[in-house]
Amino acid sequence: MTEPAVLFVDDDADIRRVMAQTLALEDLPAECLADGASALARINPEFEGVVLCDYNMPELDGLAVLDRVRAIDDAIPVIILTGQGDISTAVSAMQKGAYDFIEKPFDHDELMELLRHALEKRQLALENRRLKAQVRHLAKPGPRLLGESKAMQRVIATIDPLLGTSANILLRGETGAGKDAIARYIHENSPRRQQNYVAINCGAVPENLIESELFGHEAGAFTGADKRRIGKFEHADGGTLFLDEVESMPLALQVKILRVLEERRLERLGSNSSVAVDVRVVAATKADLKQLSEAGEFRADLYYRLHVVQVDIPPLRERKEDIPLLFHHFALIAAARYDRETVPLDATQAAQLMQYDWPGNVRELRNLAERYVLLGALAFEDSGVAMPAADAGRQNLAEMVDAFERTAIISALNANRGSLKDTMEQLGVARKTLYDKMKKHGLDKSDFRE
């Protein structure tokens, strides 16, 4: 059942019946109740609607209902219906915190406008409350992990309890899935954030240089080593070391990495003395390290040392509902970098984003967003996004309708920078309809404000 936007309370059955029809015609879901106690039983601090209550009722009158509603949540608007000329009652209601009062017999348009304004105020109060509840998370330094999909929420739920620890973490995901961004998020939201975050791609450094890159060397350690050099482990002392493509690390080097992780000490090349290091390691791989270790291609002891906690990063094709929000985020960043205006996607372009399989994952999406800021719609013509995905037809009709509806709403919210009033006008839907659909698709207008 749709939650009521209006709780109407009146002990007159005929008035309740007329009001129910009136509110239904105005697309305002309502529940009409005969007494204040029944209304109060349906109200809690998460109630999203308003209370329209007659003043003259047995047992609990309008002012008593007002007092009790405000005791539950003083941000719930209560409108009191009063008899003609009953000014003292109206004044008393306003003094006690009523949102407003209206005299019987009331003007239809005046009442509808009053109810819609009260609903807007209630939604604003709830949005502010939700934003305040998010302050601790959003105020944390460093990058924020974007994504409302279930897959991404599982990632966040796994990572967040580990932020205050020094546990090693293994990230597994396809190329471009965002492993580096997650490693940075872990570091910047940990007690180590004041120290260095150091990243090295183990597959991009030649085998004869990677040991020196990681451990450093003394002057004269090898030809060309004319002075001491601090390695990545030492540079990350007190902070976080991100080992990307760790599956590419030579087996001989894996033994030395394991020793450093176990003893928390290292020796620079060409040195006979050890140096203490305190480093949290976040390793990333696109391979299955357990299978590689079983095949003898990766040391099992190092695998278990790195695999204190494994986080599987979902590919973008498995969290498509995050695509519009991510694209908008990347477009805003690109617009600021290149000093360009951002032009919101239309519904067709948003649907193309959702149909594409994204073999390059988040990295490919970010690159497209940058090209879109620079080239506009031409960016779509120069990419595979313009072509429907091969498996797009596997969705049933309901899934396709839901996906298109969500992308259309996201596109409109982006275009109107989170303004619900402008969005409902663009889409041609009533406010309550828009609220219901945003709630259905897990959308929050605060995510679309610049």
Short mmCIF file of C-alpha atoms in Angstrom, two decimals:
data_model
loop_
_atom_site.label_atom_id
_atom_site.label_comp_id
_atom_site.label_asym_id
_atom_site.label_seq_id
_atom_site.Cartn_x
_atom_site.Cartn_y
_atom_site.Cartn_z
CA MET A 1 0.00 0.00 0.00
CA THR A 2 1.23 3.50 -0.85
CA GLU A 3 2.07 5.52 2.25
CA PRO A 4 -0.45 8.33 2.75
CA ALA A 5 0.63 11.86 1.95
CA VAL A 6 -2.23 13.16 4.07
CA LEU A 7 -3.77 11.82 7.27
CA PHE A 8 -7.23 13.41 7.50
CA VAL A 9 -8.94 13.21 10.88
CA ASP A 10 -12.64 14.05 11.31
CA ASP A 11 -15.40 12.34 13.23
CA ASP A 12 -17.98 13.11 10.50
CA ALA A 13 -18.22 10.14 8.11
CA ASP A 14 -19.71 12.21 5.27
CA ILE A 15 -16.86 14.73 5.42
CA ARG A 16 -14.30 11.90 5.45
CA ARG A 17 -15.88 10.36 2.34
CA VAL A 18 -15.89 13.68 0.44
CA MET A 19 -12.32 14.47 1.50
CA ALA A 20 -11.11 11.02 0.40
CA GLN A 21 -12.52 11.60 -3.08
CA THR A 22 -11.14 15.15 -3.24
CA LEU A 23 -7.61 14.12 -2.31
CA ALA A 24 -7.68 11.14 -4.68
CA LEU A 25 -8.57 13.44 -7.57
CA GLU A 26 -5.61 15.63 -6.62
CA ASP A 27 -3.25 12.62 -6.70
CA LEU A 28 -2.61 12.96 -2.97
CA PRO A 29 -2.71 9.51 -1.32
CA ALA A 30 -4.72 9.89 1.87
CA GLU A 31 -6.05 7.95 4.81
CA CYS A 32 -9.20 9.31 6.43
CA LEU A 33 -9.70 8.46 10.11
CA ALA A 34 -12.51 9.02 12.58
CA ASP A 35 -10.45 9.90 15.67
CA GLY A 36 -7.09 11.26 16.75
CA ALA A 37 -5.93 8.04 18.43
CA SER A 38 -6.16 6.15 15.12
CA ALA A 39 -4.10 8.83 13.41
CA LEU A 40 -1.44 8.86 16.13
CA ALA A 41 -1.03 5.08 15.81
CA ARG A 42 0.05 5.61 12.18
CA ILE A 43 2.64 8.31 12.86
CA ASN A 44 6.33 7.90 13.60
CA PRO A 45 9.41 10.10 13.02
CA GLU A 46 9.75 8.65 9.49
CA PHE A 47 6.20 9.63 8.49
CA GLU A 48 6.51 11.50 5.19
CA GLY A 49 3.13 13.20 5.07
CA VAL A 50 1.08 15.85 6.83
CA VAL A 51 -1.85 15.76 9.27
CA LEU A 52 -5.10 17.58 8.47
CA CYS A 53 -7.25 17.50 11.58
CA ASP A 54 -10.64 18.89 12.60
CA TYR A 55 -10.62 20.86 15.81
CA ASN A 56 -13.99 19.80 17.29
CA MET A 57 -13.81 16.08 18.02
CA PRO A 58 -14.70 13.93 21.04
CA GLU A 59 -11.94 12.60 23.31
CA LEU A 60 -8.91 14.06 21.53
CA ASP A 61 -9.63 17.41 19.92
CA GLY A 62 -7.44 19.03 17.29
CA LEU A 63 -5.12 20.75 19.76
CA ALA A 64 -4.57 17.51 21.70
CA VAL A 65 -3.71 15.72 18.45
CA LEU A 66 -1.33 18.56 17.60
CA ASP A 67 0.46 18.23 20.96
CA ARG A 68 0.90 14.49 20.58
CA VAL A 69 2.08 14.66 16.96
CA ARG A 70 4.69 17.24 17.91
CA ALA A 71 5.83 14.98 20.76
CA ILE A 72 6.50 12.27 18.16
CA ASP A 73 8.21 14.63 15.68
CA ASP A 74 7.78 18.38 15.82
CA ALA A 75 8.67 18.66 12.10
CA ILE A 76 5.44 16.94 10.99
CA PRO A 77 3.11 19.66 9.66
CA VAL A 78 -0.32 19.70 11.33
CA ILE A 79 -3.11 21.77 9.77
CA ILE A 80 -6.17 22.47 11.93
CA LEU A 81 -9.68 22.81 10.50
CA THR A 82 -11.71 25.33 12.51
CA GLY A 83 -15.24 26.69 12.47
CA GLN A 84 -15.98 30.09 11.01
CA GLY A 85 -14.91 32.97 13.20
CA ASP A 86 -13.16 30.75 15.76
CA ILE A 87 -10.12 33.03 15.85
CA SER A 88 -9.08 32.15 19.39
CA THR A 89 -8.76 28.48 18.46
CA ALA A 90 -6.70 29.35 15.40
CA VAL A 91 -4.38 31.58 17.41
CA SER A 92 -3.95 28.88 20.05
CA ALA A 93 -3.14 26.28 17.37
CA MET A 94 -0.49 28.49 15.80
CA GLN A 95 1.06 29.22 19.19
CA LYS A 96 1.27 25.49 19.88
CA GLY A 97 3.15 24.91 16.62
CA ALA A 98 0.47 24.13 14.03
CA TYR A 99 1.68 24.55 10.46
CA ASP A 100 -1.48 26.53 9.64
CA PHE A 101 -5.24 26.55 10.06
CA ILE A 102 -8.10 26.82 7.59
CA GLU A 103 -11.72 27.72 8.19
CA LYS A 104 -14.76 25.63 7.27
CA PRO A 105 -16.22 25.66 4.72
CA PHE A 106 -12.82 25.83 3.08
CA ASP A 107 -11.85 26.87 -0.43
CA HIS A 108 -10.70 23.81 -2.40
CA ASP A 109 -7.78 25.46 -4.16
CA GLU A 110 -6.61 27.16 -0.98
CA LEU A 111 -6.58 23.85 0.90
CA MET A 112 -4.75 21.99 -1.89
CA GLU A 113 -2.07 24.67 -2.08
CA LEU A 114 -1.68 24.61 1.69
CA LEU A 115 -1.33 20.81 1.72
CA ARG A 116 1.27 20.82 -1.07
CA HIS A 117 3.33 23.48 0.66
CA ALA A 118 3.16 21.52 3.91
CA LEU A 119 4.29 18.35 2.08
CA GLU A 120 7.23 20.23 0.58
CA LYS A 121 8.22 21.42 4.04
CA ARG A 122 7.98 17.86 5.41
CA GLN A 123 10.13 16.44 2.61
CA LEU A 124 12.70 19.17 3.16
CA ALA A 125 12.82 18.40 6.89
CA LEU A 126 13.32 14.68 6.21
CA GLU A 127 16.00 15.39 3.60
CA ASN A 128 17.87 17.64 6.02
CA ARG A 129 17.65 14.94 8.67
CA ARG A 130 19.03 12.33 6.29
CA LEU A 131 21.83 14.65 5.25
CA LYS A 132 22.79 15.27 8.88
CA ALA A 133 22.82 11.52 9.45
CA GLN A 134 25.29 11.20 6.55
CA VAL A 135 27.60 13.96 7.76
CA ARG A 136 30.02 11.65 9.54
CA HIS A 137 30.45 9.50 6.47
CA LEU A 138 30.55 12.33 3.95
CA ALA A 139 32.86 14.48 6.08
CA LYS A 140 35.57 11.86 6.16
CA PRO A 141 38.66 13.01 4.28
CA GLY A 142 39.54 11.54 0.93
CA PRO A 143 37.49 10.05 -1.89
CA ARG A 144 33.96 8.85 -1.48
CA LEU A 145 32.85 5.53 -2.89
CA LEU A 146 29.89 6.23 -5.16
CA GLY A 147 27.25 3.63 -5.82
CA GLU A 148 23.83 2.69 -4.51
CA SER A 149 23.68 -0.75 -6.13
CA LYS A 150 23.52 -3.79 -3.88
CA ALA A 151 26.86 -4.99 -5.27
CA MET A 152 28.61 -1.73 -4.35
CA GLN A 153 26.91 -1.51 -0.99
CA ARG A 154 28.32 -4.97 -0.18
CA VAL A 155 31.81 -3.67 -0.99
CA ILE A 156 31.35 -0.65 1.28
CA ALA A 157 29.87 -2.81 4.05
CA THR A 158 32.95 -5.08 3.88
CA ILE A 159 35.49 -2.25 3.83
CA ASP A 160 34.12 0.22 6.37
CA PRO A 161 34.62 -1.97 9.48
CA LEU A 162 38.31 -2.38 8.46
CA LEU A 163 39.13 1.31 8.07
CA GLY A 164 40.29 1.76 11.65
CA THR A 165 42.53 -1.32 11.55
CA SER A 166 45.90 -2.12 9.95
CA ALA A 167 44.72 -5.39 8.42
CA ASN A 168 46.10 -6.22 4.98
CA ILE A 169 43.40 -6.27 2.30
CA LEU A 170 43.30 -8.05 -1.05
CA LEU A 171 41.19 -6.39 -3.76
CA ARG A 172 40.12 -8.57 -6.65
CA GLY A 173 38.49 -7.18 -9.77
CA GLU A 174 38.74 -6.72 -13.49
CA THR A 175 40.97 -4.11 -15.10
CA GLY A 176 39.45 -0.66 -14.66
CA ALA A 177 36.98 -1.73 -11.96
CA GLY A 178 38.28 0.89 -9.52
CA LYS A 179 40.74 -1.00 -7.34
CA ASP A 180 43.08 1.99 -6.99
CA ALA A 181 40.18 4.29 -6.03
CA ILE A 182 39.11 1.83 -3.34
CA ALA A 183 42.67 1.50 -2.04
CA ARG A 184 42.86 5.31 -1.77
CA TYR A 185 39.50 5.37 0.00
CA ILE A 186 40.80 2.83 2.54
CA HIS A 187 43.92 4.90 3.19
CA GLU A 188 42.25 8.32 3.33
CA ASN A 189 39.59 7.11 5.76
CA SER A 190 42.03 5.32 8.06
CA PRO A 191 44.21 6.54 10.98
CA ARG A 192 47.13 6.36 8.51
CA ARG A 193 45.81 9.16 6.30
CA GLN A 194 48.37 11.69 7.61
CA GLN A 195 51.18 9.53 6.23
CA ASN A 196 51.99 8.55 2.65
CA TYR A 197 49.84 6.56 0.28
CA VAL A 198 52.29 4.86 -2.11
CA ALA A 199 51.21 2.91 -5.18
CA ILE A 200 53.25 0.67 -7.46
CA ASN A 201 52.12 -1.43 -10.40
CA CYS A 202 54.05 -4.66 -10.05
CA GLY A 203 53.39 -5.57 -13.68
CA ALA A 204 54.73 -2.29 -15.06
CA VAL A 205 58.21 -2.36 -13.47
CA PRO A 206 60.94 -4.48 -15.14
CA GLU A 207 61.86 -7.55 -13.10
CA ASN A 208 65.47 -6.40 -12.64
CA LEU A 209 64.30 -3.09 -11.11
CA ILE A 210 61.31 -3.97 -8.98
CA GLU A 211 63.31 -5.12 -5.94
CA SER A 212 65.11 -1.78 -5.84
CA GLU A 213 61.79 0.04 -6.33
CA LEU A 214 60.26 -1.72 -3.33
CA PHE A 215 63.19 -1.93 -0.90
CA GLY A 216 65.51 0.85 -2.06
CA HIS A 217 69.29 0.59 -2.37
CA GLU A 218 72.54 1.94 -1.00
CA ALA A 219 75.05 3.87 -3.07
CA GLY A 220 77.17 1.43 -5.11
CA ALA A 221 74.74 -1.48 -4.70
CA PHE A 222 74.80 -2.01 -8.45
CA THR A 223 75.99 -0.28 -11.60
CA GLY A 224 74.35 3.13 -11.79
CA ALA A 225 73.42 3.28 -8.10
CA ASP A 226 75.43 6.39 -7.34
CA LYS A 227 73.46 7.39 -4.23
CA ARG A 228 71.13 5.93 -1.62
CA ARG A 229 67.51 5.58 -2.68
CA ILE A 230 64.51 5.02 -0.39
CA GLY A 231 62.13 2.34 -1.67
CA LYS A 232 58.35 2.24 -1.72
CA PHE A 233 58.09 0.33 1.56
CA GLU A 234 60.10 2.93 3.47
CA HIS A 235 58.34 5.82 1.76
CA ALA A 236 55.02 4.32 2.91
CA ASP A 237 56.20 3.92 6.53
CA GLY A 238 53.24 4.72 8.79
CA GLY A 239 50.95 4.80 5.77
CA THR A 240 49.64 2.48 3.08
CA LEU A 241 51.39 0.63 0.24
CA PHE A 242 49.20 -0.32 -2.73
CA LEU A 243 50.59 -3.26 -4.72
CA ASP A 244 48.65 -3.36 -7.98
CA GLU A 245 48.78 -6.43 -10.26
CA VAL A 246 50.46 -8.30 -7.43
CA GLU A 247 50.11 -11.55 -9.41
CA SER A 248 52.89 -10.22 -11.71
CA MET A 249 55.46 -10.17 -8.91
CA PRO A 250 58.43 -12.55 -9.52
CA LEU A 251 58.46 -15.60 -7.24
CA ALA A 252 61.92 -14.79 -5.88
CA LEU A 253 60.73 -11.35 -4.81
CA GLN A 254 57.61 -12.79 -3.18
CA VAL A 255 59.82 -14.46 -0.56
CA LYS A 256 61.32 -11.10 0.41
CA ILE A 257 57.92 -9.40 0.49
CA LEU A 258 56.66 -12.10 2.83
CA ARG A 259 59.63 -11.61 5.14
CA VAL A 260 59.00 -7.85 5.33
CA LEU A 261 55.31 -8.40 6.13
CA GLU A 262 56.15 -10.89 8.87
CA GLU A 263 59.15 -9.15 10.45
CA ARG A 264 58.19 -5.54 9.67
CA ARG A 265 61.80 -4.88 8.74
CA LEU A 266 63.62 -4.64 5.42
CA GLU A 267 67.13 -4.40 4.03
CA ARG A 268 67.97 -2.03 1.21
CA LEU A 269 69.94 -3.57 -1.64
CA GLY A 270 73.63 -3.41 -0.80
CA SER A 271 73.01 -2.97 2.95
CA ASN A 272 73.74 -5.32 5.84
CA SER A 273 71.48 -3.54 8.32
CA SER A 274 67.68 -3.64 8.53
CA VAL A 275 65.18 -0.81 8.78
CA ALA A 276 61.91 -1.03 10.71
CA VAL A 277 58.77 -0.25 8.70
CA ASP A 278 55.12 0.00 9.69
CA VAL A 279 53.11 -0.41 6.50
CA ARG A 280 49.59 -1.49 5.72
CA VAL A 281 49.49 -3.36 2.42
CA VAL A 282 46.52 -3.23 0.10
CA ALA A 283 47.15 -5.61 -2.78
CA ALA A 284 45.11 -5.82 -5.96
CA THR A 285 44.77 -8.52 -8.57
CA LYS A 286 42.62 -9.38 -11.54
CA ALA A 287 43.55 -13.07 -11.17
CA ASP A 288 42.52 -15.77 -8.73
CA LEU A 289 45.57 -15.89 -6.44
CA LYS A 290 44.36 -19.05 -4.76
CA GLN A 291 44.33 -20.91 -8.08
CA LEU A 292 47.73 -19.46 -8.96
CA SER A 293 49.13 -20.59 -5.61
CA GLU A 294 47.74 -24.08 -6.09
CA ALA A 295 49.40 -24.16 -9.52
CA GLY A 296 52.72 -23.04 -8.01
CA GLU A 297 52.64 -19.69 -9.84
CA PHE A 298 52.19 -17.62 -6.68
CA ARG A 299 53.49 -18.38 -3.20
CA ALA A 300 50.73 -19.78 -1.01
CA ASP A 301 52.24 -18.31 2.18
CA LEU A 302 52.26 -14.81 0.68
CA TYR A 303 48.72 -15.30 -0.59
CA TYR A 304 47.48 -16.07 2.92
CA ARG A 305 49.45 -13.14 4.36
CA LEU A 306 47.82 -10.75 1.90
CA HIS A 307 44.43 -12.45 2.08
CA VAL A 308 43.47 -11.32 5.58
CA VAL A 309 40.32 -9.92 3.99
CA GLN A 310 39.42 -10.22 0.30
CA VAL A 311 37.10 -7.70 -1.32
CA ASP A 312 35.64 -8.61 -4.69
CA ILE A 313 35.05 -5.48 -6.79
CA PRO A 314 32.05 -5.96 -9.11
CA PRO A 315 32.49 -5.06 -12.80
CA LEU A 316 30.41 -2.14 -14.00
CA ARG A 317 28.10 -4.40 -16.02
CA GLU A 318 26.97 -5.97 -12.71
CA ARG A 319 26.04 -2.63 -11.14
CA LYS A 320 24.51 -0.76 -14.04
CA GLU A 321 22.19 1.22 -11.80
CA ASP A 322 25.29 3.14 -10.62
CA ILE A 323 26.25 4.21 -14.16
CA PRO A 324 24.25 7.49 -14.46
CA LEU A 325 25.45 8.75 -11.08
CA LEU A 326 29.07 7.84 -11.82
CA PHE A 327 28.90 9.42 -15.28
CA HIS A 328 27.50 12.65 -13.82
CA HIS A 329 30.23 12.65 -11.16
CA PHE A 330 33.02 12.18 -13.72
CA ALA A 331 31.48 14.80 -16.03
CA LEU A 332 31.47 17.40 -13.24
CA ILE A 333 35.14 16.69 -12.49
CA ALA A 334 36.05 16.96 -16.19
CA ALA A 335 34.05 20.17 -16.58
CA ALA A 336 35.96 21.76 -13.71
CA ARG A 337 39.30 20.55 -15.13
CA TYR A 338 38.68 21.82 -18.65
CA ASP A 339 36.62 24.89 -17.66
CA ARG A 340 33.61 23.67 -19.62
CA GLU A 341 29.88 23.61 -18.97
CA THR A 342 28.24 20.23 -18.47
CA VAL A 343 25.28 19.38 -20.70
CA PRO A 344 23.02 16.77 -19.03
CA LEU A 345 22.43 13.53 -20.90
CA ASP A 346 19.08 13.04 -22.57
CA ALA A 347 17.07 9.88 -21.91
CA THR A 348 18.33 8.15 -25.07
CA GLN A 349 21.98 8.72 -24.16
CA ALA A 350 21.34 7.55 -20.59
CA ALA A 351 19.70 4.39 -21.94
CA GLN A 352 22.74 3.77 -24.17
CA LEU A 353 24.96 3.92 -21.11
CA MET A 354 22.80 1.30 -19.42
CA GLN A 355 22.75 -1.05 -22.43
CA TYR A 356 26.52 -1.11 -22.95
CA ASP A 357 28.61 -3.86 -21.31
CA TRP A 358 31.61 -1.67 -20.31
CA PRO A 359 34.53 -4.05 -20.89
CA GLY A 360 36.84 -1.28 -19.59
CA ASN A 361 34.66 -0.82 -16.50
CA VAL A 362 34.73 2.44 -14.50
CA ARG A 363 37.88 3.64 -16.26
CA GLU A 364 36.11 3.43 -19.63
CA LEU A 365 33.08 5.27 -18.24
CA ARG A 366 35.30 8.03 -16.85
CA ASN A 367 37.04 8.41 -20.19
CA LEU A 368 33.70 8.68 -22.00
CA ALA A 369 32.50 11.31 -19.52
CA GLU A 370 35.63 13.37 -20.22
CA ARG A 371 35.15 13.07 -23.98
CA TYR A 372 31.49 14.02 -23.58
CA VAL A 373 32.45 17.21 -21.75
CA LEU A 374 34.89 18.06 -24.56
CA LEU A 375 32.96 16.84 -27.62
CA GLY A 376 29.31 16.59 -26.58
CA ALA A 377 27.19 13.98 -28.36
CA LEU A 378 30.08 13.22 -30.77
CA ALA A 379 31.72 11.31 -27.91
CA PHE A 380 29.01 8.66 -28.23
CA GLU A 381 29.57 8.23 -31.96
CA ASP A 382 33.25 7.50 -31.39
CA SER A 383 32.66 4.71 -28.89
CA GLY A 384 31.02 1.32 -28.56
CA VAL A 385 28.37 2.86 -26.30
CA ALA A 386 26.28 3.84 -29.31
CA MET A 387 25.77 0.17 -30.12
CA PRO A 388 23.32 -1.87 -28.02
CA ALA A 389 24.95 -4.55 -25.94
CA ALA A 390 24.81 -8.07 -27.32
CA ASP A 391 22.91 -9.31 -24.28
CA ALA A 392 20.54 -6.34 -23.97
CA GLY A 393 17.65 -8.52 -25.14
CA ARG A 394 18.01 -10.81 -22.15
CA GLN A 395 16.07 -8.38 -19.99
CA ASN A 396 12.35 -8.99 -19.81
CA LEU A 397 9.91 -6.18 -20.56
CA ALA A 398 9.41 -5.17 -16.94
CA GLU A 399 13.16 -4.93 -16.37
CA MET A 400 13.62 -2.81 -19.49
CA VAL A 401 10.78 -0.48 -18.47
CA ASP A 402 12.23 -0.13 -14.98
CA ALA A 403 15.71 0.56 -16.37
CA PHE A 404 14.41 3.19 -18.78
CA GLU A 405 12.26 4.82 -16.09
CA ARG A 406 15.23 5.03 -13.73
CA THR A 407 17.56 6.48 -16.35
CA ALA A 408 14.92 9.02 -17.43
CA ILE A 409 14.47 10.22 -13.83
CA ILE A 410 18.22 10.37 -13.26
CA SER A 411 18.70 12.32 -16.49
CA ALA A 412 16.00 14.82 -15.46
CA LEU A 413 17.43 15.17 -11.94
CA ASN A 414 20.87 15.80 -13.42
CA ALA A 415 19.46 18.38 -15.84
CA ASN A 416 17.65 20.19 -13.03
CA ARG A 417 20.45 19.83 -10.45
CA GLY A 418 18.25 17.97 -7.99
CA SER A 419 15.26 20.34 -8.14
CA LEU A 420 12.19 18.16 -7.65
CA LYS A 421 9.85 20.94 -8.79
CA ASP A 422 11.64 21.33 -12.13
CA THR A 423 12.06 17.56 -12.50
CA MET A 424 8.35 16.82 -12.03
CA GLU A 425 7.51 19.53 -14.58
CA GLN A 426 9.98 18.12 -17.10
CA LEU A 427 8.71 14.56 -16.67
CA GLY A 428 5.04 15.58 -16.41
CA VAL A 429 4.37 13.68 -13.16
CA ALA A 430 2.83 14.65 -9.84
CA ARG A 431 5.12 15.30 -6.88
CA LYS A 432 4.00 12.23 -4.95
CA THR A 433 4.47 10.05 -8.05
CA LEU A 434 8.01 11.36 -8.41
CA TYR A 435 8.71 10.75 -4.70
CA ASP A 436 7.42 7.17 -4.97
CA LYS A 437 9.48 6.40 -8.08
CA MET A 438 12.65 7.93 -6.62
CA LYS A 439 12.16 5.84 -3.49
CA LYS A 440 11.55 2.73 -5.62
CA HIS A 441 14.81 3.28 -7.54
CA GLY A 442 16.88 4.32 -4.51
CA LEU A 443 17.45 7.90 -5.69
CA ASP A 444 18.20 10.87 -3.44
CA LYS A 445 17.99 14.37 -4.88
CA SER A 446 21.02 15.48 -2.82
CA ASP A 447 23.21 13.28 -5.06
CA PHE A 448 22.37 15.46 -8.05
CA ARG A 449 23.29 18.86 -6.67
CA GLU A 450 26.54 20.42 -7.82
#
